[in-house]
mmCIF file with all atom_site columns, C-alpha atoms in Angstrom:
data_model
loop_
_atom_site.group_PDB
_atom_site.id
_atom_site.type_symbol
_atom_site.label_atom_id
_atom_site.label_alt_id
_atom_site.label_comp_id
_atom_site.label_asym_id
_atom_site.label_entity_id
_atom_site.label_seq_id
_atom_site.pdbx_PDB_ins_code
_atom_site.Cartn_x
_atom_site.Cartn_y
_atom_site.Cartn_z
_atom_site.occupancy
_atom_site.B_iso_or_equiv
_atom_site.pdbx_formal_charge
_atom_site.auth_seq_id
_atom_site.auth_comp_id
_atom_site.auth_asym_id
_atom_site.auth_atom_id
_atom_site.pdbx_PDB_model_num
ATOM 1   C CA . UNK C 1 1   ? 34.818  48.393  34.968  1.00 0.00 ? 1   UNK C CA 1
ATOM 2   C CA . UNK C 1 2   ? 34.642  44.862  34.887  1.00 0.00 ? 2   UNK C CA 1
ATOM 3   C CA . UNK C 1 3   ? 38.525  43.697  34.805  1.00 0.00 ? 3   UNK C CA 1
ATOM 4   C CA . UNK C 1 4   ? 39.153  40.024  33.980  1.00 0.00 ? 4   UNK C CA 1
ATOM 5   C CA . UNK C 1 5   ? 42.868  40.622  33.383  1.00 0.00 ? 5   UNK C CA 1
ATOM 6   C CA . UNK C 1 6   ? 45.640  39.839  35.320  1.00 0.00 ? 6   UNK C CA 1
ATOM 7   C CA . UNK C 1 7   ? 47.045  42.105  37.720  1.00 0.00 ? 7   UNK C CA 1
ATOM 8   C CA . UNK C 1 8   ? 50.418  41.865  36.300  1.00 0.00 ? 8   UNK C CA 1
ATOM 9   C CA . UNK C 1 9   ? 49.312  42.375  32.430  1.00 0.00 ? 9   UNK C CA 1
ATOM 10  C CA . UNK C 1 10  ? 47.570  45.402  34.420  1.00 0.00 ? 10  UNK C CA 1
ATOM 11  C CA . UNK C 1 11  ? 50.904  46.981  35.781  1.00 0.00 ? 11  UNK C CA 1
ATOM 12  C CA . UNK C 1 12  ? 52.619  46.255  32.714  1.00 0.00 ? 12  UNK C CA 1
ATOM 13  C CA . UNK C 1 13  ? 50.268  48.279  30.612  1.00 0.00 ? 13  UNK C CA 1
ATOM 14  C CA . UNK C 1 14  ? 50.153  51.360  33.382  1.00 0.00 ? 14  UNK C CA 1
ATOM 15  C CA . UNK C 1 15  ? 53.658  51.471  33.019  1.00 0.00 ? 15  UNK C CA 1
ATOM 16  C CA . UNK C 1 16  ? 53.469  51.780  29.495  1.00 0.00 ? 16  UNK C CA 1
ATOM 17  C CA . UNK C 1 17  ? 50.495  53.591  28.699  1.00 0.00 ? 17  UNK C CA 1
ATOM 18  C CA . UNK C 1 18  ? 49.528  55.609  31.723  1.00 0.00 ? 18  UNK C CA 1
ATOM 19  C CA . UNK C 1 19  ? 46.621  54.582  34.122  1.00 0.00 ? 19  UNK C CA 1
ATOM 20  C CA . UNK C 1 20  ? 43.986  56.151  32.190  1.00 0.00 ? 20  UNK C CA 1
ATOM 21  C CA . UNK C 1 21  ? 45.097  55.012  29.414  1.00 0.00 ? 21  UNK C CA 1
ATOM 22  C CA . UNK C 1 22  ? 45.531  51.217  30.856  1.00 0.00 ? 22  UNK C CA 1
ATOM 23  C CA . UNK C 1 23  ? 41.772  51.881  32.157  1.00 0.00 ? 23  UNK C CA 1
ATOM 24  C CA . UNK C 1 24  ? 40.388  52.604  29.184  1.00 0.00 ? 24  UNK C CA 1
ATOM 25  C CA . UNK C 1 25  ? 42.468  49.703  26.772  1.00 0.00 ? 25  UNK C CA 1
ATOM 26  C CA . UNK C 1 26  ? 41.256  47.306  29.910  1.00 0.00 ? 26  UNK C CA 1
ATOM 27  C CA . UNK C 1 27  ? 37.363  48.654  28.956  1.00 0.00 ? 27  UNK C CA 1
ATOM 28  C CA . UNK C 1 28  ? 37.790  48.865  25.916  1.00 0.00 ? 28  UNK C CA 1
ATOM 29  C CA . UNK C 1 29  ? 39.133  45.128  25.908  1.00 0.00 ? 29  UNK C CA 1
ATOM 30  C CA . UNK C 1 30  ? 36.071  44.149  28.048  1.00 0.00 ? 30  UNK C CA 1
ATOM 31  C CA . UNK C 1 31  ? 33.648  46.128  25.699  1.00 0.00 ? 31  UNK C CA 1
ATOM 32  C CA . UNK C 1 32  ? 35.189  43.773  22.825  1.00 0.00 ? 32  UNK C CA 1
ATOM 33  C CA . UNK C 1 33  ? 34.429  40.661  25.100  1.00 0.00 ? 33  UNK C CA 1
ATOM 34  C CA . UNK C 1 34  ? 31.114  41.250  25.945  1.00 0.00 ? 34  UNK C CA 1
ATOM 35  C CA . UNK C 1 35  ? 30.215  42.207  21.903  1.00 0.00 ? 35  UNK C CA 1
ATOM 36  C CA . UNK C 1 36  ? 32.259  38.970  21.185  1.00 0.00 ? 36  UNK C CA 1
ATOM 37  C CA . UNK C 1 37  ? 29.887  36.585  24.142  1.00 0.00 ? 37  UNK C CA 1
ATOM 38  C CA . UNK C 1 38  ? 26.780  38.491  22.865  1.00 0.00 ? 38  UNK C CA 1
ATOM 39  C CA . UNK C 1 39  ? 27.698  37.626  19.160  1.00 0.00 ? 39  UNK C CA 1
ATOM 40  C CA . UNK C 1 40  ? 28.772  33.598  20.593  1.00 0.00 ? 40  UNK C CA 1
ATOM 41  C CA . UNK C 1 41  ? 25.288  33.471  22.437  1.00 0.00 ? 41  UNK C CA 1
ATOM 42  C CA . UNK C 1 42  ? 23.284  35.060  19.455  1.00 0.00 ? 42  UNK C CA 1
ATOM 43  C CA . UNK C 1 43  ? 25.434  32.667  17.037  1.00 0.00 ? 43  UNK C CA 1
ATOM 44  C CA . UNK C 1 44  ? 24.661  29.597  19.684  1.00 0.00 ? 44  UNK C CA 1
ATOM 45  C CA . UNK C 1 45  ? 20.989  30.349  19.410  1.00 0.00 ? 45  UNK C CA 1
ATOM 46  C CA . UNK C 1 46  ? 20.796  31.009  15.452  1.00 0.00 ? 46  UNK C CA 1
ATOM 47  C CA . UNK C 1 47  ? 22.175  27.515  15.167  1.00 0.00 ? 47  UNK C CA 1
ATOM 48  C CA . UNK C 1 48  ? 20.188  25.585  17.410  1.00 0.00 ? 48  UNK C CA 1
ATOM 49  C CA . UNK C 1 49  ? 17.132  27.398  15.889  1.00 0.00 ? 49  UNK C CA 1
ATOM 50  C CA . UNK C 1 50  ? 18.540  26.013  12.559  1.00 0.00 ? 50  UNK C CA 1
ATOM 51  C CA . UNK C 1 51  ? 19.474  22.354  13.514  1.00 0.00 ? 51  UNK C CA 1
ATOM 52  C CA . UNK C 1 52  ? 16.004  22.298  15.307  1.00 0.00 ? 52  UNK C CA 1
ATOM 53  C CA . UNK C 1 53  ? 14.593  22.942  11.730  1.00 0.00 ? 53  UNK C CA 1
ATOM 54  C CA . UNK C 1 54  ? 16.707  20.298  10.202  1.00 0.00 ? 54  UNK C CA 1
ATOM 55  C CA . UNK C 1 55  ? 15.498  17.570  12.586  1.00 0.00 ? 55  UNK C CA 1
ATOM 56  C CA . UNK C 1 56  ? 11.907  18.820  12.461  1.00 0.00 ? 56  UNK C CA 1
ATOM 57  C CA . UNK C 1 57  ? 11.859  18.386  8.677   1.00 0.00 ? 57  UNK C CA 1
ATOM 58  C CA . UNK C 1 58  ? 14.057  15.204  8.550   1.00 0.00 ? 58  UNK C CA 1
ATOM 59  C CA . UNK C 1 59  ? 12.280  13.375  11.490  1.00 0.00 ? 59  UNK C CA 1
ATOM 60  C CA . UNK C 1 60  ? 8.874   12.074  11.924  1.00 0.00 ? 60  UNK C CA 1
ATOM 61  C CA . UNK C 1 61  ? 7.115   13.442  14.290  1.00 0.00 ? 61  UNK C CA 1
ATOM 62  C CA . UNK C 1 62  ? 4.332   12.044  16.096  1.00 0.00 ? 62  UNK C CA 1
ATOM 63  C CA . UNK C 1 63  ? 1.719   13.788  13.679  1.00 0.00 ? 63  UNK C CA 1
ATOM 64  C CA . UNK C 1 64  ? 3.548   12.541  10.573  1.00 0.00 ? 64  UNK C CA 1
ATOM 65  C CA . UNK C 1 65  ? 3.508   9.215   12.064  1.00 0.00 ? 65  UNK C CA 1
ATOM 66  C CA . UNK C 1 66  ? -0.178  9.910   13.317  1.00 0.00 ? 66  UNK C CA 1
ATOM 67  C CA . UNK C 1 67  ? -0.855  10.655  9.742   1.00 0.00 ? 67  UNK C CA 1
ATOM 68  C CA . UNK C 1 68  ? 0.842   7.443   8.499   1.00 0.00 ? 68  UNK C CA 1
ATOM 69  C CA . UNK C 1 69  ? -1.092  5.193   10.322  1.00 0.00 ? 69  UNK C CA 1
ATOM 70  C CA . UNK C 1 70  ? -4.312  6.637   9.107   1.00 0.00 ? 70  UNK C CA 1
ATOM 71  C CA . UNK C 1 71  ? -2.995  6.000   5.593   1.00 0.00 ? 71  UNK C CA 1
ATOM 72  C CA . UNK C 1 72  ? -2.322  2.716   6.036   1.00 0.00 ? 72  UNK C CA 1
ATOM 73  C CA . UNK C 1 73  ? -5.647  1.974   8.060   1.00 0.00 ? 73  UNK C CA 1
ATOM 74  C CA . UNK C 1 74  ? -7.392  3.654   4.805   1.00 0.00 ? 74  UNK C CA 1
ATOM 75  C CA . UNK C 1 75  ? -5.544  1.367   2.756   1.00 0.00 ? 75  UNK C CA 1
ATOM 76  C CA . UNK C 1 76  ? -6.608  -1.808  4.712   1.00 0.00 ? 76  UNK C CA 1
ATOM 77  C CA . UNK C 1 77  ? -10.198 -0.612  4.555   1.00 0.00 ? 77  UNK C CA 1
ATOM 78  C CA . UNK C 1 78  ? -10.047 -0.081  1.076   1.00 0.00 ? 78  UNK C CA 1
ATOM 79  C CA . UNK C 1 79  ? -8.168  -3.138  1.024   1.00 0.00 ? 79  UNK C CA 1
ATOM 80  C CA . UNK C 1 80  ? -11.224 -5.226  2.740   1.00 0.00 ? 80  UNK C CA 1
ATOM 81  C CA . UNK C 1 81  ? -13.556 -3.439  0.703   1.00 0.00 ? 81  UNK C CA 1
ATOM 82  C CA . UNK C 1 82  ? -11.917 -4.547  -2.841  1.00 0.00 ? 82  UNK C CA 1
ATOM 83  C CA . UNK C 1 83  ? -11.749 -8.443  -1.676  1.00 0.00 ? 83  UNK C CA 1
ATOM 84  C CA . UNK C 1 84  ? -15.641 -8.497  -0.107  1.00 0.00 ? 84  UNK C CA 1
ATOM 85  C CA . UNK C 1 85  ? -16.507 -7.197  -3.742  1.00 0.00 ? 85  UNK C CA 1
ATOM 86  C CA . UNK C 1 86  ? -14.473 -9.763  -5.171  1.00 0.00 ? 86  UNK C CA 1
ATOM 87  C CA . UNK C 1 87  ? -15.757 -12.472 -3.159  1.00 0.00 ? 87  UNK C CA 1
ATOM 88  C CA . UNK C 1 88  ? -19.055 -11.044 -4.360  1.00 0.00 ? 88  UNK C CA 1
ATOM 89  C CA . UNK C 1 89  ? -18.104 -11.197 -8.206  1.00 0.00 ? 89  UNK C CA 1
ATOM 90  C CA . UNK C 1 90  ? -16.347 -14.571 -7.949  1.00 0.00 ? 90  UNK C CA 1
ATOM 91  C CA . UNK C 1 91  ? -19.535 -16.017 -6.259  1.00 0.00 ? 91  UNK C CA 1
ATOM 92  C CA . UNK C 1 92  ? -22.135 -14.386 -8.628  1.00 0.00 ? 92  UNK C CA 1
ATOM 93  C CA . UNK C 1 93  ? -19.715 -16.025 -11.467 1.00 0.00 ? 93  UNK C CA 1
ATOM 94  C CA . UNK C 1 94  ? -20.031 -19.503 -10.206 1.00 0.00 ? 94  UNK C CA 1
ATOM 95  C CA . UNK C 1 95  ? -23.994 -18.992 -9.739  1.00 0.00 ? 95  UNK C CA 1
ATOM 96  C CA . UNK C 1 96  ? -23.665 -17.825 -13.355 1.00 0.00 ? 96  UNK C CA 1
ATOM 97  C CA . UNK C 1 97  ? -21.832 -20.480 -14.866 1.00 0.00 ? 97  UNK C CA 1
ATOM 98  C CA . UNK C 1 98  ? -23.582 -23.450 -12.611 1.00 0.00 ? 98  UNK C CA 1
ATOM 99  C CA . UNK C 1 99  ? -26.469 -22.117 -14.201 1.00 0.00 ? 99  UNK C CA 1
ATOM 100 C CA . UNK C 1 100 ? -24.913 -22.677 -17.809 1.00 0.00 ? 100 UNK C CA 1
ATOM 101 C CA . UNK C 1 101 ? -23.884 -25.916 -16.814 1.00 0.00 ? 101 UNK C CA 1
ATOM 102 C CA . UNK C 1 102 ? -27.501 -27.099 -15.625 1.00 0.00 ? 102 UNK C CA 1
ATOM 103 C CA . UNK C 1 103 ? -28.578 -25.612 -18.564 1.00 0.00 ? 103 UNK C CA 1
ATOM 104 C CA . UNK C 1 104 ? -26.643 -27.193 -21.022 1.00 0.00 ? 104 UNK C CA 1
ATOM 105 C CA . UNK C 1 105 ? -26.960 -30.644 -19.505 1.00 0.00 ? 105 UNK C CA 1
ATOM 106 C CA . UNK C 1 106 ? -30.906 -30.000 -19.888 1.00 0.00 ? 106 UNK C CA 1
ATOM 107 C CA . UNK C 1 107 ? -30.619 -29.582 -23.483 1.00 0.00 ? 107 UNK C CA 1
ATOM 108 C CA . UNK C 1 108 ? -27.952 -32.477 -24.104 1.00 0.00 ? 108 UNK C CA 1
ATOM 109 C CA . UNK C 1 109 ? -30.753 -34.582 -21.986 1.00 0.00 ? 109 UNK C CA 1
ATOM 110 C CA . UNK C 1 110 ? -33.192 -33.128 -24.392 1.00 0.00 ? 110 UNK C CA 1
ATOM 111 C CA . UNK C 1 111 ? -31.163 -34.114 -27.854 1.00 0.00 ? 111 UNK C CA 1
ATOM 112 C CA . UNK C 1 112 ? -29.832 -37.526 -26.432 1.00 0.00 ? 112 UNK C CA 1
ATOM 113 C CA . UNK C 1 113 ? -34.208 -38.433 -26.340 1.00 0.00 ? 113 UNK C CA 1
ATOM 114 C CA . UNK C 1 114 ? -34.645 -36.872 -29.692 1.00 0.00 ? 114 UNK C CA 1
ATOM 115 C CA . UNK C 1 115 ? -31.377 -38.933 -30.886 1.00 0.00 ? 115 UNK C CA 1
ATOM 116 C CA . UNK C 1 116 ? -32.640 -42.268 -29.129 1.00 0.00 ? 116 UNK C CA 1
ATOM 117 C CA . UNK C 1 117 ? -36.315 -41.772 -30.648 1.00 0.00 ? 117 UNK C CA 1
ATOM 118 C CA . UNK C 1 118 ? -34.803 -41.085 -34.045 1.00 0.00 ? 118 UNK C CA 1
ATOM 119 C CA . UNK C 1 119 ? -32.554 -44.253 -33.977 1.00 0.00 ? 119 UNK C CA 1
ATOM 120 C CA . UNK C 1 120 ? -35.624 -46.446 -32.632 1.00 0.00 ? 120 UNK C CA 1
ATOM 121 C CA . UNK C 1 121 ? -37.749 -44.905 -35.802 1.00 0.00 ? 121 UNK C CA 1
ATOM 122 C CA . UNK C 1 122 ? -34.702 -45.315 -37.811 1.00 0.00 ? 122 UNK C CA 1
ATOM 123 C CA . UNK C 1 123 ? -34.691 -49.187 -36.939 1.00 0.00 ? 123 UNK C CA 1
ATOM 124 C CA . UNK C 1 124 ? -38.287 -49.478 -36.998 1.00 0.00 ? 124 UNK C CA 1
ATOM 125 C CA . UNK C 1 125 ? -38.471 -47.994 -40.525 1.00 0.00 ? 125 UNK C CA 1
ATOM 126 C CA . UNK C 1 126 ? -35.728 -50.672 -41.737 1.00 0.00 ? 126 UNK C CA 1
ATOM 127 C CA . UNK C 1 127 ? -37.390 -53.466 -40.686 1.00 0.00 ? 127 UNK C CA 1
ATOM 128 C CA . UNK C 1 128 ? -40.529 -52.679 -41.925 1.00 0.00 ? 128 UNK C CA 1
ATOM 129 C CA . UNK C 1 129 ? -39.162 -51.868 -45.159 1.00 0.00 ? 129 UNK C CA 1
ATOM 130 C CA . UNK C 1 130 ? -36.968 -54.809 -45.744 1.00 0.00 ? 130 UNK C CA 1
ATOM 131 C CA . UNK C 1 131 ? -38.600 -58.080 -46.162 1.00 0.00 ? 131 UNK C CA 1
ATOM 132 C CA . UNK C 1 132 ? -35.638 -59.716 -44.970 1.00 0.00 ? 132 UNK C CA 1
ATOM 133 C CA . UNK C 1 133 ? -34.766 -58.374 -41.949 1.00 0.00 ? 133 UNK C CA 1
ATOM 134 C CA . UNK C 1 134 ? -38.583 -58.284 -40.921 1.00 0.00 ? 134 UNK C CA 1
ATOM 135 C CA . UNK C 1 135 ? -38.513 -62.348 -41.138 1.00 0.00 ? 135 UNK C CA 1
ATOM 136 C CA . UNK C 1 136 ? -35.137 -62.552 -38.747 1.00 0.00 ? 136 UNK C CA 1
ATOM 137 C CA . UNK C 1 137 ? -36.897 -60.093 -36.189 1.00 0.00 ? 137 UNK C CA 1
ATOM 138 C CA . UNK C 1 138 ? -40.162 -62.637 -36.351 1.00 0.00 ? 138 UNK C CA 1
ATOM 139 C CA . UNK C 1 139 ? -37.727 -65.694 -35.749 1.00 0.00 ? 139 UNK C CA 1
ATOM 140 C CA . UNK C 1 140 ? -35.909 -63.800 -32.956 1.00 0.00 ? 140 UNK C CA 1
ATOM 141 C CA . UNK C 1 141 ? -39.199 -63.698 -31.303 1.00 0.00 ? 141 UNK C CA 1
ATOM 142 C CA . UNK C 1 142 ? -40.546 -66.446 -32.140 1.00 0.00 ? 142 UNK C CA 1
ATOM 143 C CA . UNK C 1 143 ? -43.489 -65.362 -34.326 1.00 0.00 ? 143 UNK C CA 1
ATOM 144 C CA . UNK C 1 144 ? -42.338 -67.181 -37.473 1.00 0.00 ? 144 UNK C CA 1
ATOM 145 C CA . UNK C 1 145 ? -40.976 -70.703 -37.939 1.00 0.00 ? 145 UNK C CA 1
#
């Protein structure tokens, strides 16, 4: 009998019940108690089990954050990976239109002859055709007076 009562509650209930009967309302009061501490200490544990739940799925945990940084190193690589082949594009671009460039200055260099030959014959051909301008050209240089 495990009696946490005073000794006083303990006469007072022997003198109204009887001591058997105080004996067994004391054990049956301590039966009561330990369900109650059994039920607080089953309680005490369903709720820690709980709020260690919560926290698990509210706060990182060193895999989650584990798992972050691999994203984010994936993400730099791919990252690095996007700009080399951009650097690669950009420069093969420029080679391209360089090219272009040189190629179209090659052809203006090409037309500006064709032009220059064209005026000379052009001039050439109106000399020789006009009588008049044939004698200035001879006085310009001399070979008529």
């Amino acid at each position: 009998m495990d009696i946490n009562i005073s000794a006083k509650l303990f006469n007072k209930l022997v003198e109204k019940l009887g001591k058997e009967t105080a004996i067994e309302v004391i054990e049956l009061v301590n039966e009561v108690e330990s369900q109650l501490k059994e039920k607080v200490v089953e309680e005490t544990k369903k709720r820690k089990i709980e709020l260690r739940d919560e926290l698990r799925k509210e706060l990182a945990t060193k895999e989650d954050i584990l798992l972050v940084r691999q994203e984010i190193e994936t993400v730099k690589q791919e990252i690095e990976t996007v700009r080399q082949e951009l650097k690669g594009d950009i420069e093969a671009l420029r080679n391209e239109v360089k090219g272009d460039i040189e190629a179209l200055r090659q052809e203006i260099r090409g037309e500006i002859k064709v032009l220059k030959i064209m005026i000379f014959f052009l001039f050439a051909l109106v000399i020789l055709t006009n009588k008049e301008s044939l004698e200035i050209v001879l006085r310009v240089f001399g070979l008529l007076k």
